[in-house]
PDB file of C-alpha atoms in Angstrom:
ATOM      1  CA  UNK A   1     -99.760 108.810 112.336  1.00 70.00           C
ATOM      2  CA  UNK A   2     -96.202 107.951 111.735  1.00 91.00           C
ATOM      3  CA  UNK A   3     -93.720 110.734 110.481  1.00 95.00           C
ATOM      4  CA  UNK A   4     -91.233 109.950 107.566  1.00 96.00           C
ATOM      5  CA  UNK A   5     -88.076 112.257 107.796  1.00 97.00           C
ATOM      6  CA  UNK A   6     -87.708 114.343 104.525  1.00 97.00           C
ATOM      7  CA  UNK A   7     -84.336 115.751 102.596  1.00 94.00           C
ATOM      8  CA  UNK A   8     -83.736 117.799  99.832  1.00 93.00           C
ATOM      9  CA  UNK A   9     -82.415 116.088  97.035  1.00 89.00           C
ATOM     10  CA  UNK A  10     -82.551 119.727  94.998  1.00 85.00           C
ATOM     11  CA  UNK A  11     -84.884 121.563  92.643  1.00 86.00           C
ATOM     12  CA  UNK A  12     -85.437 120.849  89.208  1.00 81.00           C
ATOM     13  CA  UNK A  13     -86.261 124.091  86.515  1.00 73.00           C
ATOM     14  CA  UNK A  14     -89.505 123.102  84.553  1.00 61.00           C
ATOM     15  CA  UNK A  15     -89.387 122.851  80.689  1.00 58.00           C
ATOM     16  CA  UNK A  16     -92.861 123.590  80.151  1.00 55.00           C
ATOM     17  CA  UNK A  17     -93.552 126.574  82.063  1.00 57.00           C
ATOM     18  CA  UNK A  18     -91.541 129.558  82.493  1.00 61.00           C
ATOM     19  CA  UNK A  19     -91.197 130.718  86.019  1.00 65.00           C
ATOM     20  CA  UNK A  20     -92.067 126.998  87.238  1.00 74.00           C
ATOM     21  CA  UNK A  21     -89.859 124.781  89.289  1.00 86.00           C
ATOM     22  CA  UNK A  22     -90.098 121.545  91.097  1.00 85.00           C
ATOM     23  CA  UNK A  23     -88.598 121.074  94.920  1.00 90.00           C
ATOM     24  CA  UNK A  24     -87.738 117.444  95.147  1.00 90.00           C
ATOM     25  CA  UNK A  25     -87.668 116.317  98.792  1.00 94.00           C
ATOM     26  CA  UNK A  26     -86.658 112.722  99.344  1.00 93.00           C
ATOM     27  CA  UNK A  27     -87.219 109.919 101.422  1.00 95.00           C
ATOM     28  CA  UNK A  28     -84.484 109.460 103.938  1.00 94.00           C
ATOM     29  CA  UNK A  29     -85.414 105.611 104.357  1.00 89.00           C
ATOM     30  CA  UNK A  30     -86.631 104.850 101.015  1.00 90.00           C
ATOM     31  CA  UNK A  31     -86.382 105.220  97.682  1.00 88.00           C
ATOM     32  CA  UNK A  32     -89.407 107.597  96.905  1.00 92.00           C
ATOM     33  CA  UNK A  33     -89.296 111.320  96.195  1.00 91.00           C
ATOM     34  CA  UNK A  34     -92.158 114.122  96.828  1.00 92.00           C
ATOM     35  CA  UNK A  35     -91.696 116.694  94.209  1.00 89.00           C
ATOM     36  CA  UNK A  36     -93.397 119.762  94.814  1.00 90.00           C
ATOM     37  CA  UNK A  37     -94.349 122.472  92.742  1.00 86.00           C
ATOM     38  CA  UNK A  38     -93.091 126.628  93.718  1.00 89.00           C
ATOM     39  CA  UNK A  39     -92.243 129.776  92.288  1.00 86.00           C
ATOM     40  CA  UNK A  40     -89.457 131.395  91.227  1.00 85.00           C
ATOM     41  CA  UNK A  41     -88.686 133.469  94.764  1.00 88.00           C
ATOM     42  CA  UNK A  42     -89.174 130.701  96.820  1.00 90.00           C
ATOM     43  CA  UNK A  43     -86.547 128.050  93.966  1.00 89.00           C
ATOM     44  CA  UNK A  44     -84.029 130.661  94.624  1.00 87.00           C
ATOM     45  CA  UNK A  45     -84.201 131.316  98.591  1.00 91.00           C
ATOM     46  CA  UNK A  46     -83.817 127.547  98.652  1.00 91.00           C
ATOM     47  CA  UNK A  47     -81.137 127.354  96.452  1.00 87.00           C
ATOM     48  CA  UNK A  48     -79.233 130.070  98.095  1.00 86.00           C
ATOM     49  CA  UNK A  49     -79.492 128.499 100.924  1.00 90.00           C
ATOM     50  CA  UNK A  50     -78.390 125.294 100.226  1.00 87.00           C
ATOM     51  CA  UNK A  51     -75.188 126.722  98.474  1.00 80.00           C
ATOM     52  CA  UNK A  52     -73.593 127.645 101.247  1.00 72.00           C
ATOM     53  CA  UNK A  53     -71.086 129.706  99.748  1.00 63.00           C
ATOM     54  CA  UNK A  54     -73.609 132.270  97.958  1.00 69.00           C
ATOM     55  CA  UNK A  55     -74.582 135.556 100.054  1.00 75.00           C
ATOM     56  CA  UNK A  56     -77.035 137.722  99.066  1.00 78.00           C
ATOM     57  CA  UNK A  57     -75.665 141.401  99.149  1.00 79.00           C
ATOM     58  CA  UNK A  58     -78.893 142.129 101.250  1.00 85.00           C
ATOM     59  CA  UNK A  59     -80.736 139.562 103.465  1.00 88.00           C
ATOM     60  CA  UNK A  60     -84.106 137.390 101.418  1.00 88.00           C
ATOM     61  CA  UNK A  61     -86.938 137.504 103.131  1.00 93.00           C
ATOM     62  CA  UNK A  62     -86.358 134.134 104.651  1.00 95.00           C
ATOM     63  CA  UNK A  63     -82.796 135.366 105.911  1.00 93.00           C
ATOM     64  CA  UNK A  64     -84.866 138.503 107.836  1.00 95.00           C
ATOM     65  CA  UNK A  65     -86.891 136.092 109.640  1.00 95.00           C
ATOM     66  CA  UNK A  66     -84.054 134.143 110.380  1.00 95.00           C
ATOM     67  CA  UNK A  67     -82.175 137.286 111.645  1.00 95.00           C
ATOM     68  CA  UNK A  68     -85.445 138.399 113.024  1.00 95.00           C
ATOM     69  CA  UNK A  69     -85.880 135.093 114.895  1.00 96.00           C
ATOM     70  CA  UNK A  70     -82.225 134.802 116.005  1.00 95.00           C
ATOM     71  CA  UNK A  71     -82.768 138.284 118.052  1.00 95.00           C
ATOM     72  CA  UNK A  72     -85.770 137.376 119.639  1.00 95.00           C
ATOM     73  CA  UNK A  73     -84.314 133.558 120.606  1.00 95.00           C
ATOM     74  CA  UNK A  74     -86.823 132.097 118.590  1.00 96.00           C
ATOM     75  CA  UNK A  75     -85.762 128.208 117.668  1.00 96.00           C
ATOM     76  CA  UNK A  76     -87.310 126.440 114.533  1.00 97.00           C
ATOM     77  CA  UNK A  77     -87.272 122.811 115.740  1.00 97.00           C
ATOM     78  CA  UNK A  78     -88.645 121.070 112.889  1.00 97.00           C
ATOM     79  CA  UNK A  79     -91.303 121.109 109.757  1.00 98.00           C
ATOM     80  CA  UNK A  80     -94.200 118.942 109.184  1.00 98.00           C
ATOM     81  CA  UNK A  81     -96.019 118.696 105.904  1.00 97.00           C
ATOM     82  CA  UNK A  82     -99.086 117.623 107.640  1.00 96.00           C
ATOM     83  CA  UNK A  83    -102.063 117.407 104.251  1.00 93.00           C
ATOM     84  CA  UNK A  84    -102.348 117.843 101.025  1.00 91.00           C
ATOM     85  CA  UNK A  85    -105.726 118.791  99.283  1.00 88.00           C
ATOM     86  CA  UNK A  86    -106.552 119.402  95.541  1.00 82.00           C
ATOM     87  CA  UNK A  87    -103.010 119.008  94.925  1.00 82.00           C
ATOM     88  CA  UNK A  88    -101.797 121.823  97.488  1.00 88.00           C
ATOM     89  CA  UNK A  89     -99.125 120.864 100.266  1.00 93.00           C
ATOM     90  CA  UNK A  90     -99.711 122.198 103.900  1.00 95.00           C
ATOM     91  CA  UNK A  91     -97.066 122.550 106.017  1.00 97.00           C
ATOM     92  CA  UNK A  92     -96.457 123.685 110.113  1.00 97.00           C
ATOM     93  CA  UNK A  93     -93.489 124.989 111.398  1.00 97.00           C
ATOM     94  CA  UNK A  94     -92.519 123.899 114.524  1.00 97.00           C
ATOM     95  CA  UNK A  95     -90.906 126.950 117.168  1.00 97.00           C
ATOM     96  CA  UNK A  96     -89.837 126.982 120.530  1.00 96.00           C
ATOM     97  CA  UNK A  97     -89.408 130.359 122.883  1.00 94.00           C
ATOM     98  CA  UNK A  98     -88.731 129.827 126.369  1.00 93.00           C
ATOM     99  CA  UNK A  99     -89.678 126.297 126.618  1.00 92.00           C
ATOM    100  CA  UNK A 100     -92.860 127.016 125.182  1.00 95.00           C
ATOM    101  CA  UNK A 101     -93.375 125.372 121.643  1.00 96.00           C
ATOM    102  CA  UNK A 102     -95.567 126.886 118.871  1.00 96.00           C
ATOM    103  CA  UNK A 103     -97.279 125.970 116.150  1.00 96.00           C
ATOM    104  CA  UNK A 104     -97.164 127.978 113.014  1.00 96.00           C
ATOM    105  CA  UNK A 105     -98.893 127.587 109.547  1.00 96.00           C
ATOM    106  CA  UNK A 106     -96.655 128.390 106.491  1.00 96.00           C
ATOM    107  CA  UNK A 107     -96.889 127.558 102.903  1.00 95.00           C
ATOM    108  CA  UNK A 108     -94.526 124.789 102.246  1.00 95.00           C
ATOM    109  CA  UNK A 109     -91.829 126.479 100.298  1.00 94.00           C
ATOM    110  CA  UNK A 110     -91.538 129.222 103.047  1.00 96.00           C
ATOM    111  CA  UNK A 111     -91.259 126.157 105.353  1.00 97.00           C
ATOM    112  CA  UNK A 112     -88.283 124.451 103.927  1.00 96.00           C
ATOM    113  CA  UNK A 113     -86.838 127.508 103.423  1.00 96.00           C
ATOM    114  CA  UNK A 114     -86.480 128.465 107.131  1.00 97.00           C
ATOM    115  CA  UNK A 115     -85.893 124.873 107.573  1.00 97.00           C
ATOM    116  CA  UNK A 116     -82.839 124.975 105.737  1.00 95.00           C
ATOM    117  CA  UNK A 117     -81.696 127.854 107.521  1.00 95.00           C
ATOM    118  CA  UNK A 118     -81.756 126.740 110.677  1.00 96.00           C
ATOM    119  CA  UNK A 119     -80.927 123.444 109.886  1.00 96.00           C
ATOM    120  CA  UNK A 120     -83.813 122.125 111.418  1.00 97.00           C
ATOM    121  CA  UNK A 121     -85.344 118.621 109.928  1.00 98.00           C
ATOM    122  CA  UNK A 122     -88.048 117.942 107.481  1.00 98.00           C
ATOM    123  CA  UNK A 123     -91.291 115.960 108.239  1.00 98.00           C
ATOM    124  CA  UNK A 124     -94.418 114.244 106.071  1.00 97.00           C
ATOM    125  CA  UNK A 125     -96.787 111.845 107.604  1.00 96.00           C
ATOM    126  CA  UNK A 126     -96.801 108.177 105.593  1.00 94.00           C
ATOM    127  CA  UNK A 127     -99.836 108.318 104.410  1.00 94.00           C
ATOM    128  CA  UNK A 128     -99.063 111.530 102.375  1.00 94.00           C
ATOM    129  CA  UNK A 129     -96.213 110.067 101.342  1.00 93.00           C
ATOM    130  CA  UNK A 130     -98.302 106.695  99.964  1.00 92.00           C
ATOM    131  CA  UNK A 131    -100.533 109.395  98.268  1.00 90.00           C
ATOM    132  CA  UNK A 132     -97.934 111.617  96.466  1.00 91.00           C
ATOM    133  CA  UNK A 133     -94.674 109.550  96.483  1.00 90.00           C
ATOM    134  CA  UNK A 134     -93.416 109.085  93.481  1.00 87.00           C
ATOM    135  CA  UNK A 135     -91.141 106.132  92.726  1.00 78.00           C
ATOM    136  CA  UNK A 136     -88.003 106.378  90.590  1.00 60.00           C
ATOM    137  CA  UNK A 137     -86.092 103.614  88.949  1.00 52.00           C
ATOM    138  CA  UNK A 138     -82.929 103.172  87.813  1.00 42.00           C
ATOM    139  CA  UNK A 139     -81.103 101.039  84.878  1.00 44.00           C
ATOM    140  CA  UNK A 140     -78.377  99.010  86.342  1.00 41.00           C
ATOM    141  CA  UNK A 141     -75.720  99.900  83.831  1.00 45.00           C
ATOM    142  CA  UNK A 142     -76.561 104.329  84.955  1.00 42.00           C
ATOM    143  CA  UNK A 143     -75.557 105.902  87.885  1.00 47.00           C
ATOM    144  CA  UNK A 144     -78.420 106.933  90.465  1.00 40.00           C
ATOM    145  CA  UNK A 145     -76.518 109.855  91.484  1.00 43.00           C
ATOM    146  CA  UNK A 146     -75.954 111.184  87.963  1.00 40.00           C
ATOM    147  CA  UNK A 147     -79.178 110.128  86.682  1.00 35.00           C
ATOM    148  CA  UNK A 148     -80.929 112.254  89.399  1.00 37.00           C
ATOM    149  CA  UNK A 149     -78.750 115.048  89.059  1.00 38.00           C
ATOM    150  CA  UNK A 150     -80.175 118.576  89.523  1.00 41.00           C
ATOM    151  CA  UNK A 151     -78.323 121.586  89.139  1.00 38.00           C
ATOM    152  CA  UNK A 152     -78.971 124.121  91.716  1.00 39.00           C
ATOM    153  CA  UNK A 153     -76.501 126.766  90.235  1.00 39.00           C
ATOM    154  CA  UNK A 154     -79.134 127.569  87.452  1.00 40.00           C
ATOM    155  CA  UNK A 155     -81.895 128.286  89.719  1.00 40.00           C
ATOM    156  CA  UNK A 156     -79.630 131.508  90.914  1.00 35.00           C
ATOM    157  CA  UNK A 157     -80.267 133.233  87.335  1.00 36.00           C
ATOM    158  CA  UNK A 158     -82.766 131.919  85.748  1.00 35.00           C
ATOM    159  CA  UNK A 159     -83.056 132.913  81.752  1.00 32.00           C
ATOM    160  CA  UNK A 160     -85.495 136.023  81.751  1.00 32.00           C
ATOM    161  CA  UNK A 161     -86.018 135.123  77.873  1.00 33.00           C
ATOM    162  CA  UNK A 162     -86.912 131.266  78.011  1.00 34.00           C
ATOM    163  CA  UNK A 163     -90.299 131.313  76.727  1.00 36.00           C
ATOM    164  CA  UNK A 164     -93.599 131.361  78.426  1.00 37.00           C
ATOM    165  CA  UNK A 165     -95.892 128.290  77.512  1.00 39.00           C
ATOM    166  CA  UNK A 166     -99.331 128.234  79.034  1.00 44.00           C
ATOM    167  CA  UNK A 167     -99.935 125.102  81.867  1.00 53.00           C
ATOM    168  CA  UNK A 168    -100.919 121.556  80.573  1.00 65.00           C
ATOM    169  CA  UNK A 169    -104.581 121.238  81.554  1.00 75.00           C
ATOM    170  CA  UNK A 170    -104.898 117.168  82.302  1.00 83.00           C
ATOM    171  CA  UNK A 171    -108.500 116.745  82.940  1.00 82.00           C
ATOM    172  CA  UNK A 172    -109.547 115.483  80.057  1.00 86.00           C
ATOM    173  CA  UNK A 173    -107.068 112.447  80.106  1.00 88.00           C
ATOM    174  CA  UNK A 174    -108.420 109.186  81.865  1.00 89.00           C
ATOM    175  CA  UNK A 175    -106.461 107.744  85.137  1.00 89.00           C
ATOM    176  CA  UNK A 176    -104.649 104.768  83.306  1.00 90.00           C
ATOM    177  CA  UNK A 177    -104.035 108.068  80.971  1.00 89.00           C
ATOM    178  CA  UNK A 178    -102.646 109.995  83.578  1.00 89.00           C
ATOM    179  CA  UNK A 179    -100.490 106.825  84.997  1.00 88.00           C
ATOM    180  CA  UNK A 180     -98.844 106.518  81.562  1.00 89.00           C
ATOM    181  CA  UNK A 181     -98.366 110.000  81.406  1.00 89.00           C
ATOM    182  CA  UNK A 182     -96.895 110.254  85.000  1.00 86.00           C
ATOM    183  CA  UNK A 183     -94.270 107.555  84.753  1.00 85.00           C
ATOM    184  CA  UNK A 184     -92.879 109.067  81.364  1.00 87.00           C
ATOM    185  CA  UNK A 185     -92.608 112.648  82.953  1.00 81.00           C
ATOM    186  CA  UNK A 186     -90.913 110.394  85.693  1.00 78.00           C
ATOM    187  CA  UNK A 187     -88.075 108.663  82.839  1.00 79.00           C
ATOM    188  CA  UNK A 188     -87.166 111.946  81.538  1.00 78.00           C
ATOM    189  CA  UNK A 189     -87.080 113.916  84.768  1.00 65.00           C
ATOM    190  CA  UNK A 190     -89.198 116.202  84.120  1.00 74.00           C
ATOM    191  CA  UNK A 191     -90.475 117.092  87.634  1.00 67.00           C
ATOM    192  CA  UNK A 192     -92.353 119.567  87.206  1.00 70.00           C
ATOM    193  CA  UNK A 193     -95.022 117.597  85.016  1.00 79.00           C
ATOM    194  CA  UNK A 194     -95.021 114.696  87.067  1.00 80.00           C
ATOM    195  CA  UNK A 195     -96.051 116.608  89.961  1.00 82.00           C
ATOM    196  CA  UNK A 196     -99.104 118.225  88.288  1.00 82.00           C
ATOM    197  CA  UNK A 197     -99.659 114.951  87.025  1.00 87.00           C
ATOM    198  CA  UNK A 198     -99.976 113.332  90.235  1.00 85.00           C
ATOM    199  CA  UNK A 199    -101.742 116.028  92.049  1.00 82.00           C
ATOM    200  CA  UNK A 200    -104.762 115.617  89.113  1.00 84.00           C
ATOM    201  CA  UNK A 201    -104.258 112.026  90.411  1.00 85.00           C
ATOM    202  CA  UNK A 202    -104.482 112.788  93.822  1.00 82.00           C
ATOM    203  CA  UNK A 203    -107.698 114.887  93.163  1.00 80.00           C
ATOM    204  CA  UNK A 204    -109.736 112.534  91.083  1.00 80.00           C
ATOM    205  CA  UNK A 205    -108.693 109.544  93.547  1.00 78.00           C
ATOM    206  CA  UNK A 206    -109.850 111.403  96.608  1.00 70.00           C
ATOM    207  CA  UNK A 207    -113.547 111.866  95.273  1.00 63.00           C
TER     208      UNK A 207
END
């Protein structure tokens, strides 16, 4: 199976649901993104890490394995997000000690966390890209860039008093439902949704 290279285009904080934030990874070669659902820990060890300029007064946990790793000469070579069932990404991590590679399972948000750290790539096989890829399109008369623009900053501090709204259940809506639904989520950029749209997608298609 052919691997598509992956990079982060940033993370977007959901509107719906407190807590709730969508990684966007994108296609390096295309135009399609993969937005993935995490949690709160796991928005801001990514978005630490990708703002190079913020240091934690104590390390994350990511930063301790990187530190951890680092003293042991352990090398993260690259991560794979090798399936996705019922809506939940897998990932491996890809090591190397000695000359001798290793193969470790990790959720994906740890993943791309040590990814980022030790600047190793980012990995999906096509087909789960043709299965969760979501396309995003553009007016001619907007900018891509600002169109698509996420701001990492606000996923440092997130509001303690935005409200708490229970998840969207979308299992009663029908597939040409949940298409409509998808590519509106998809206009207004809300992430988030579209991703838990999709993934019901994902589920009912693969049965």
């Amino acid at each position: 199976m052919s691997l598509v290279k992956l990079n982060i285009k940033g993370i977007s904080y959901s509107q719906t649901q407190n807590g709730a934030y969508a990684l966007i990874l994108n296609e390096v070669d295309g135009d399609r993104k993969l937005p993935i659902v995490i949690g709160a820990f796991e928005a801001q060890s990514i978005a630490i890490a990708l703002e190079k300029e913020i240091k934690p007064p104590r390390p994350l946990t990511h930063d301790l394995f990187k530190n951890f790793a680092d003293r042991f000469e352990i090398i993260v070579k690259q991560v794979i997000i090798h399936k996705l069932v019922d809506g939940v990404f897998y990932s491996s991590i890809i090591c190397e000690r000695d000359r001798i590679e290793e193969i470790i399972d990790a959720r994906t948000s740890d993943a791309i966390a040590l990814a980022l750290r030790f600047n190793a790539p980012i990995f999906t096989y096509k087909s789960i890209l043709d299965k969760a890829g979501i396309h995003l399109n553009f007016d001619g008369n907007e900018d891509a860039e600002d169109k698509e623009e996420i701001l990492v900053n606000d996923i440092i501090e997130p509001e303690a008093d935005a409200p708490t709204t229970s998840k969207e259940s979308y299992k009663t809506y029908s597939l040409s439902e949940l298409h409509k639904m998808l590519e509106t989520a998809v206009n207004n950029e809300d992430y988030e949704k579209a991703a838990r749209i999709r993934d019901e997608i994902s589920k009912r298609e693969t049965k």
